[in-house]
């Protein structure tokens, strides 16, 4: 598993909808594992989500939900710091400062920006400046390692470019961070067989109710191999998903049933459904408890914000002093 210790780790999660099992196996599970031996900071990137969400209720709900789900899935606030991005407003100050040394060309080359434009999304300035805010998120906590999916690799390279440029102009100020491209699973497929993603509308949500979960699993696309015929497990989305939840013995068992024939996709889907449902059972219980005790969640977010802000403030003082950004409290007044 993830053999990393003693690092200051940070990652952000955009609150752009209910978390799905691609997010879980691709990111959340590793975030939670890393809390054991590292100093972890995880935040809900609500400022980033504002580049696409312009509905007050939706933004509020999704922001709270991500925090809730992380706690339900095992984030331990005694071990990791969990907070909301906007609770450390200094991050937008740093984003501004970084933007003044960021060449337009660097941002124009961003894949995620170009992809969105290609999809016909009419870009706002926030979307264009997204990587600058992300760099600020990372640099403001002196982060050493940033666990992300490979789609975020370029953002980390841009972060390093900005940090190095700032250090070059103003002297050593920022720790240069590294990305940790999460290696555990490749790509979790969605119910249509493509990469599971909110943007493809093919997700299975971690905390879907049973009926919704069932309908999603039953809609997993299969080929038309007849029930009696042997089937290739490695071409099946059902099998690919089952593997994530099952023990090696159970996986081998299902593989043999596929290969033997006489085992229908419908039956395989039922087994998958039960596996997903029981896998998340303890987390679902914990989530229900947390929902009955929202004050606890608020308290966790408050404590997290205070801890994160203290660190951010120390880094900002370094940044302001390096760049000559005056604040009255830096003046020494001899008699007050
Ligand atoms: P989405 O594509 O649904 O919008 P995000 O881009 O918000 O998901 O992904 C958040 C995190 O979850 C990222 O670290 C990403 O790499 C990971 N992730 C998302 N979908 C998958 C998937 N299908 N397989 C593996 N990891 C995924
Ligand atoms: N851009 C990241 C994503 O979409 C979310 C994010 C925002 C982030 N700020 C960050 C991730 C800082 C790591 C570090 O997944």
Short mmCIF file of C-alpha atoms and ligand atoms in Angstrom, two decimals:
data_model
loop_
_atom_site.label_atom_id
_atom_site.label_comp_id
_atom_site.label_asym_id
_atom_site.label_seq_id
_atom_site.Cartn_x
_atom_site.Cartn_y
_atom_site.Cartn_z
CA UNK A 1 0.00 0.00 0.00
CA UNK A 2 1.09 3.60 0.40
CA UNK A 3 4.45 3.47 2.11
CA UNK A 4 4.92 7.13 2.87
CA UNK A 5 5.65 8.67 6.23
CA UNK A 6 6.68 11.88 7.90
CA UNK A 7 5.50 14.13 5.06
CA UNK A 8 3.33 17.21 5.10
CA UNK A 9 0.55 16.21 2.74
CA UNK A 10 -2.24 18.28 1.28
CA UNK A 11 -5.09 17.67 -1.11
CA UNK A 12 -8.27 19.45 -2.12
CA UNK A 13 -11.57 17.94 -3.16
CA UNK A 14 -14.00 19.90 -5.28
CA UNK A 15 -17.55 19.85 -3.95
CA UNK A 16 -19.13 19.37 -7.33
CA UNK A 17 -21.59 16.58 -6.55
CA UNK A 18 -22.02 13.34 -4.63
CA UNK A 19 -18.79 11.37 -4.31
CA UNK A 20 -18.67 8.20 -6.38
CA UNK A 21 -16.74 4.96 -6.16
CA UNK A 22 -14.20 6.24 -8.73
CA UNK A 23 -13.39 9.04 -6.29
CA UNK A 24 -13.22 6.52 -3.45
CA UNK A 25 -10.79 4.04 -5.01
CA UNK A 26 -8.93 6.72 -6.96
CA UNK A 27 -8.43 9.23 -4.17
CA UNK A 28 -10.37 9.15 -0.89
CA UNK A 29 -9.17 5.76 0.29
CA UNK A 30 -5.53 6.78 -0.19
CA UNK A 31 -6.10 10.16 1.48
CA UNK A 32 -7.42 8.33 4.50
CA UNK A 33 -4.57 5.82 4.56
CA UNK A 34 -2.00 8.61 4.45
CA UNK A 35 -3.32 10.15 7.67
CA UNK A 36 -1.73 7.32 9.69
CA UNK A 37 1.92 8.32 9.23
CA UNK A 38 1.88 11.85 7.87
CA UNK A 39 0.75 15.36 8.68
CA UNK A 40 -2.28 15.62 6.40
CA UNK A 41 -4.35 18.63 5.39
CA UNK A 42 -7.50 17.98 3.37
CA UNK A 43 -9.87 20.70 2.33
CA UNK A 44 -13.12 21.14 0.46
CA UNK A 45 -12.29 23.32 -2.54
CA UNK A 46 -15.43 25.44 -2.55
CA UNK A 47 -13.75 28.45 -4.20
CA UNK A 48 -12.74 26.20 -7.07
CA UNK A 49 -16.26 24.82 -7.36
CA UNK A 50 -17.51 28.39 -7.79
CA UNK A 51 -15.98 28.39 -11.26
CA UNK A 52 -18.94 26.19 -12.22
CA UNK A 53 -21.58 26.32 -9.44
CA UNK A 54 -23.56 29.53 -9.12
CA UNK A 55 -26.33 28.37 -6.88
CA UNK A 56 -26.05 29.20 -3.19
CA UNK A 57 -27.91 26.13 -1.88
CA UNK A 58 -26.05 23.72 -4.14
CA UNK A 59 -22.65 25.08 -3.17
CA UNK A 60 -23.50 25.00 0.53
CA UNK A 61 -24.93 21.51 0.39
CA UNK A 62 -22.11 19.99 -1.65
CA UNK A 63 -19.48 21.65 0.52
CA UNK A 64 -20.94 20.22 3.70
CA UNK A 65 -21.54 16.85 2.07
CA UNK A 66 -17.91 16.35 1.06
CA UNK A 67 -16.76 17.05 4.63
CA UNK A 68 -19.43 14.72 5.99
CA UNK A 69 -18.54 11.95 3.57
CA UNK A 70 -14.82 12.17 4.32
CA UNK A 71 -15.56 11.82 8.02
CA UNK A 72 -17.94 8.93 7.35
CA UNK A 73 -15.33 7.21 5.21
CA UNK A 74 -12.73 7.27 7.95
CA UNK A 75 -11.02 10.63 8.06
CA UNK A 76 -9.92 11.00 11.66
CA UNK A 77 -9.81 14.64 12.77
CA UNK A 78 -7.34 13.74 15.52
CA UNK A 79 -4.92 12.67 12.82
CA UNK A 80 -5.71 14.85 9.81
CA UNK A 81 -6.79 18.46 9.44
CA UNK A 82 -10.08 18.80 7.55
CA UNK A 83 -11.32 22.26 6.59
CA UNK A 84 -13.15 24.35 4.03
CA UNK A 85 -10.98 26.29 1.57
CA UNK A 86 -12.82 29.57 2.16
CA UNK A 87 -12.11 29.38 5.90
CA UNK A 88 -8.54 30.39 5.05
CA UNK A 89 -9.18 33.55 3.04
CA UNK A 90 -5.43 34.25 2.86
CA UNK A 91 -5.38 31.72 0.05
CA UNK A 92 -7.05 34.21 -2.29
CA UNK A 93 -4.51 36.83 -1.26
CA UNK A 94 -1.70 34.47 -2.19
CA UNK A 95 -3.46 33.62 -5.45
CA UNK A 96 -3.38 37.30 -6.37
CA UNK A 97 0.30 37.62 -5.53
CA UNK A 98 1.12 34.51 -7.56
CA UNK A 99 -0.97 35.73 -10.47
CA UNK A 100 1.31 38.75 -10.81
CA UNK A 101 4.26 36.49 -11.62
CA UNK A 102 2.35 33.92 -13.69
CA UNK A 103 2.74 34.29 -17.46
CA UNK A 104 -0.50 34.18 -19.44
CA UNK A 105 1.10 31.57 -21.69
CA UNK A 106 1.45 29.15 -18.78
CA UNK A 107 -2.27 29.34 -18.05
CA UNK A 108 -3.22 29.19 -21.72
CA UNK A 109 -1.44 25.84 -21.97
CA UNK A 110 -3.47 24.24 -19.14
CA UNK A 111 -5.14 21.03 -20.36
CA UNK A 112 -8.09 21.27 -18.02
CA UNK A 113 -8.83 24.81 -19.27
CA UNK A 114 -8.43 23.82 -22.91
CA UNK A 115 -10.63 20.73 -22.40
CA UNK A 116 -13.39 22.83 -20.91
CA UNK A 117 -13.25 25.32 -23.75
CA UNK A 118 -13.33 22.43 -26.23
CA UNK A 119 -16.51 21.19 -24.54
CA UNK A 120 -18.10 24.55 -25.27
CA UNK A 121 -18.07 25.86 -21.70
CA UNK A 122 -17.81 29.62 -21.88
CA UNK A 123 -14.91 30.34 -19.57
CA UNK A 124 -14.92 32.84 -16.73
CA UNK A 125 -11.76 34.37 -15.34
CA UNK A 126 -11.92 32.01 -12.37
CA UNK A 127 -11.68 29.00 -14.63
CA UNK A 128 -8.67 30.51 -16.37
CA UNK A 129 -7.03 31.40 -13.07
CA UNK A 130 -7.92 28.03 -11.49
CA UNK A 131 -4.31 26.74 -11.48
CA UNK A 132 -3.11 29.89 -9.67
CA UNK A 133 -5.59 29.36 -6.85
CA UNK A 134 -4.62 25.71 -6.73
CA UNK A 135 -0.94 26.67 -6.48
CA UNK A 136 -1.83 29.02 -3.62
CA UNK A 137 -3.71 26.18 -1.89
CA UNK A 138 -0.61 24.06 -2.01
CA UNK A 139 2.10 26.61 -1.28
CA UNK A 140 0.36 28.33 1.60
CA UNK A 141 0.75 25.26 3.84
CA UNK A 142 4.38 24.47 2.88
CA UNK A 143 3.01 21.22 1.46
CA UNK A 144 5.56 18.62 0.45
CA UNK A 145 3.40 16.00 -1.21
CA UNK A 146 0.08 16.38 -3.01
CA UNK A 147 -1.82 13.16 -3.69
CA UNK A 148 -3.94 13.60 -6.83
CA UNK A 149 -5.16 11.75 -9.87
CA UNK A 150 -3.01 11.97 -12.99
CA UNK A 151 -5.35 14.55 -14.52
CA UNK A 152 -3.91 16.99 -11.96
CA UNK A 153 -0.25 16.40 -12.79
CA UNK A 154 0.01 19.48 -14.97
CA UNK A 155 -1.45 21.65 -12.21
CA UNK A 156 1.35 20.48 -9.94
CA UNK A 157 3.95 21.29 -12.57
CA UNK A 158 2.47 24.76 -12.86
CA UNK A 159 2.56 25.11 -9.08
CA UNK A 160 6.26 24.30 -9.08
CA UNK A 161 6.85 26.79 -11.91
CA UNK A 162 5.16 29.53 -9.91
CA UNK A 163 6.98 28.65 -6.68
CA UNK A 164 10.36 28.54 -8.40
CA UNK A 165 9.74 31.77 -10.19
CA UNK A 166 8.72 33.51 -6.97
CA UNK A 167 11.76 32.12 -5.14
CA UNK A 168 13.95 33.25 -8.03
CA UNK A 169 12.65 36.81 -7.91
CA UNK A 170 12.15 37.33 -4.18
CA UNK A 171 14.45 34.78 -2.56
CA UNK A 172 13.71 31.35 -1.05
CA UNK A 173 10.16 31.54 0.24
CA UNK A 174 8.20 28.48 -0.86
CA UNK A 175 8.73 24.79 -0.31
CA UNK A 176 8.70 23.11 -3.73
CA UNK A 177 5.97 20.45 -3.66
CA UNK A 178 5.79 17.11 -5.46
CA UNK A 179 2.74 15.35 -6.76
CA UNK A 180 1.93 11.87 -5.56
CA UNK A 181 0.08 10.29 -8.43
CA UNK A 182 -2.18 7.84 -6.74
CA UNK A 183 -1.17 4.41 -7.90
CA UNK A 184 -3.59 2.02 -6.25
CA UNK A 185 -6.14 1.42 -8.94
CA UNK A 186 -6.04 2.41 -12.54
CA UNK A 187 -9.27 3.86 -13.76
CA UNK A 188 -12.56 2.83 -12.17
CA UNK A 189 -15.07 2.26 -14.97
CA UNK A 190 -18.55 3.74 -14.87
CA UNK A 191 -21.78 1.93 -15.69
CA UNK A 192 -21.24 2.56 -19.42
CA UNK A 193 -17.69 1.15 -19.34
CA UNK A 194 -15.96 4.54 -19.82
CA UNK A 195 -14.02 6.15 -16.95
CA UNK A 196 -16.45 6.82 -14.10
CA UNK A 197 -16.99 10.55 -13.94
CA UNK A 198 -19.70 13.02 -13.01
CA UNK A 199 -19.26 14.61 -16.40
CA UNK A 200 -20.21 11.36 -18.16
CA UNK A 201 -23.27 10.72 -16.02
CA UNK A 202 -22.15 7.13 -15.43
CA UNK A 203 -21.34 7.19 -11.72
CA UNK A 204 -22.24 4.92 -8.83
CA UNK A 205 -22.44 7.09 -5.72
CA UNK A 206 -20.84 5.81 -2.53
CA UNK A 207 -23.85 6.74 -0.41
CA UNK A 208 -26.67 6.05 -2.85
CA UNK A 209 -29.71 4.45 -1.20
CA UNK A 210 -30.28 0.78 -1.95
CA UNK A 211 -32.88 1.35 -4.63
CA UNK A 212 -30.73 3.83 -6.54
CA UNK A 213 -27.67 1.65 -6.16
CA UNK A 214 -29.59 -1.33 -7.49
CA UNK A 215 -30.86 0.56 -10.50
CA UNK A 216 -27.33 1.82 -11.30
CA UNK A 217 -25.78 -1.64 -11.01
CA UNK A 218 -28.54 -3.19 -13.11
CA UNK A 219 -27.87 -0.59 -15.83
CA UNK A 220 -24.20 -1.57 -16.20
CA UNK A 221 -23.68 -2.11 -19.91
CA UNK A 222 -22.86 -5.68 -20.96
CA UNK A 223 -22.41 -7.41 -24.29
CA UNK A 224 -24.93 -9.89 -25.65
CA UNK A 225 -23.10 -13.14 -24.86
CA UNK A 226 -25.84 -15.68 -24.03
CA UNK A 227 -26.18 -16.96 -20.49
CA UNK A 228 -24.79 -20.46 -21.25
CA UNK A 229 -21.69 -19.20 -23.05
CA UNK A 230 -18.31 -18.62 -21.34
CA UNK A 231 -17.52 -14.95 -20.83
CA UNK A 232 -14.29 -12.99 -20.67
CA UNK A 233 -14.11 -11.47 -17.17
CA UNK A 234 -11.42 -9.02 -18.25
CA UNK A 235 -13.78 -7.40 -20.71
CA UNK A 236 -16.57 -6.99 -18.17
CA UNK A 237 -17.30 -3.79 -16.28
CA UNK A 238 -19.14 -5.85 -13.65
CA UNK A 239 -16.02 -7.88 -12.97
CA UNK A 240 -13.77 -4.81 -12.98
CA UNK A 241 -15.95 -3.23 -10.29
CA UNK A 242 -16.39 -6.44 -8.30
CA UNK A 243 -12.61 -6.81 -8.03
CA UNK A 244 -12.40 -3.53 -6.15
CA UNK A 245 -14.67 -4.75 -3.37
CA UNK A 246 -14.02 -8.48 -3.18
CA UNK A 247 -11.27 -10.52 -1.55
CA UNK A 248 -8.81 -12.26 -3.91
CA UNK A 249 -10.65 -15.58 -3.34
CA UNK A 250 -14.04 -14.06 -4.16
CA UNK A 251 -12.57 -12.42 -7.25
CA UNK A 252 -11.07 -15.71 -8.43
CA UNK A 253 -14.39 -17.39 -7.78
CA UNK A 254 -16.26 -14.94 -9.98
CA UNK A 255 -13.55 -15.20 -12.65
CA UNK A 256 -14.06 -18.98 -12.81
CA UNK A 257 -17.84 -18.58 -13.06
CA UNK A 258 -17.43 -16.17 -15.99
CA UNK A 259 -15.06 -18.57 -17.76
CA UNK A 260 -17.22 -21.66 -17.14
CA UNK A 261 -20.36 -20.29 -18.80
CA UNK A 262 -23.90 -20.80 -17.50
CA UNK A 263 -23.43 -17.68 -15.38
CA UNK A 264 -25.43 -14.69 -16.50
CA UNK A 265 -24.58 -11.02 -16.23
CA UNK A 266 -27.75 -10.51 -14.19
CA UNK A 267 -26.47 -12.86 -11.54
CA UNK A 268 -23.05 -11.21 -11.52
CA UNK A 269 -24.73 -7.83 -11.09
CA UNK A 270 -26.62 -9.10 -8.04
CA UNK A 271 -23.38 -10.23 -6.44
CA UNK A 272 -21.77 -6.90 -7.23
CA UNK A 273 -24.72 -5.02 -5.77
CA UNK A 274 -24.50 -6.93 -2.48
CA UNK A 275 -20.74 -6.40 -2.30
CA UNK A 276 -20.98 -2.64 -2.78
CA UNK A 277 -23.83 -2.36 -0.32
CA UNK A 278 -22.12 -4.32 2.47
CA UNK A 279 -18.71 -2.75 1.82
CA UNK A 280 -20.01 0.73 2.66
CA UNK A 281 -22.40 -0.43 5.42
CA UNK A 282 -20.25 0.77 8.38
CA UNK A 283 -19.59 4.09 6.64
CA UNK A 284 -23.28 4.55 5.94
CA UNK A 285 -24.05 4.01 9.64
CA UNK A 286 -21.39 6.48 10.64
CA UNK A 287 -22.75 8.98 8.13
CA UNK A 288 -26.25 8.66 9.58
CA UNK A 289 -24.85 9.27 13.07
CA UNK A 290 -22.95 12.33 11.87
CA UNK A 291 -26.06 13.70 10.20
CA UNK A 292 -27.80 13.51 13.57
CA UNK A 293 -24.89 15.35 15.11
CA UNK A 294 -24.06 18.13 12.69
CA UNK A 295 -22.55 20.19 15.48
CA UNK A 296 -19.74 17.69 15.67
CA UNK A 297 -19.02 18.15 11.95
CA UNK A 298 -19.07 21.95 12.35
CA UNK A 299 -16.69 21.63 15.28
CA UNK A 300 -14.29 19.49 13.24
CA UNK A 301 -14.34 22.05 10.42
CA UNK A 302 -13.78 24.89 12.84
CA UNK A 303 -10.82 23.21 14.53
CA UNK A 304 -9.42 22.30 11.12
CA UNK A 305 -9.77 25.85 9.84
CA UNK A 306 -8.01 27.30 12.88
CA UNK A 307 -5.10 24.90 12.53
CA UNK A 308 -4.80 25.44 8.78
CA UNK A 309 -5.07 29.20 9.10
CA UNK A 310 -2.32 29.40 11.65
CA UNK A 311 0.06 27.72 9.25
CA UNK A 312 -1.17 29.79 6.29
CA UNK A 313 -0.69 33.02 8.21
CA UNK A 314 2.93 32.13 8.97
CA UNK A 315 3.64 31.42 5.30
CA UNK A 316 1.86 34.61 4.21
CA UNK A 317 3.99 36.67 6.52
CA UNK A 318 7.04 35.21 4.80
CA UNK A 319 5.53 35.96 1.37
CA UNK A 320 4.49 39.54 2.16
CA UNK A 321 7.84 40.35 3.66
CA UNK A 322 9.70 38.83 0.71
CA UNK A 323 7.66 40.74 -1.86
CA UNK A 324 7.37 44.04 0.02
CA UNK A 325 3.65 43.88 0.68
CA UNK A 326 3.23 46.15 3.66
CA UNK A 327 0.68 45.74 6.39
CA UNK A 328 0.44 48.19 9.23
CA UNK A 329 1.26 45.53 11.78
CA UNK A 330 4.71 45.12 10.27
CA UNK A 331 5.58 48.68 11.25
CA UNK A 332 7.42 49.10 14.49
CA UNK A 333 5.75 51.88 16.38
CA UNK A 334 7.94 53.22 19.16
CA UNK A 335 5.24 54.76 21.32
CA UNK A 336 1.56 54.00 21.09
P1 LIG B 1 -15.19 13.54 -11.71
O1 LIG B 1 -14.47 13.03 -12.93
O2 LIG B 1 -16.35 12.68 -11.36
O3 LIG B 1 -15.54 15.01 -11.82
P2 LIG B 1 -13.08 14.46 -10.04
O4 LIG B 1 -12.33 14.96 -11.23
O5 LIG B 1 -13.71 15.44 -9.11
O6 LIG B 1 -14.17 13.40 -10.52
O7 LIG B 1 -12.09 13.50 -9.23
C1 LIG B 1 -11.69 13.67 -7.90
C2 LIG B 1 -10.62 12.64 -7.60
O8 LIG B 1 -11.10 11.30 -7.84
C3 LIG B 1 -9.38 12.79 -8.49
O9 LIG B 1 -8.23 12.56 -7.70
C4 LIG B 1 -9.53 11.71 -9.53
O10 LIG B 1 -8.32 11.26 -10.03
C5 LIG B 1 -10.28 10.62 -8.79
N1 LIG B 1 -11.16 9.90 -9.73
C6 LIG B 1 -12.27 10.38 -10.31
N2 LIG B 1 -12.83 9.47 -11.12
C7 LIG B 1 -12.03 8.37 -11.07
C8 LIG B 1 -12.08 7.08 -11.69
N3 LIG B 1 -13.06 6.75 -12.52
N4 LIG B 1 -11.10 6.21 -11.41
C9 LIG B 1 -10.10 6.53 -10.55
N5 LIG B 1 -10.01 7.71 -9.93
C10 LIG B 1 -10.95 8.64 -10.17
N1 LIG B 2 -8.16 20.64 -8.84
C1 LIG B 2 -8.37 19.53 -7.92
C2 LIG B 2 -9.36 18.54 -8.56
O1 LIG B 2 -10.18 18.93 -9.36
C3 LIG B 2 -8.93 20.02 -6.60
C4 LIG B 2 -7.95 20.90 -5.90
C5 LIG B 2 -8.06 22.24 -5.65
C6 LIG B 2 -6.70 20.48 -5.34
N2 LIG B 2 -6.97 22.68 -4.99
C7 LIG B 2 -6.11 21.65 -4.77
C8 LIG B 2 -6.05 19.26 -5.28
C9 LIG B 2 -4.88 21.59 -4.15
C10 LIG B 2 -4.80 19.20 -4.66
C11 LIG B 2 -4.23 20.37 -4.10
O2 LIG B 2 -9.32 17.36 -8.22
#
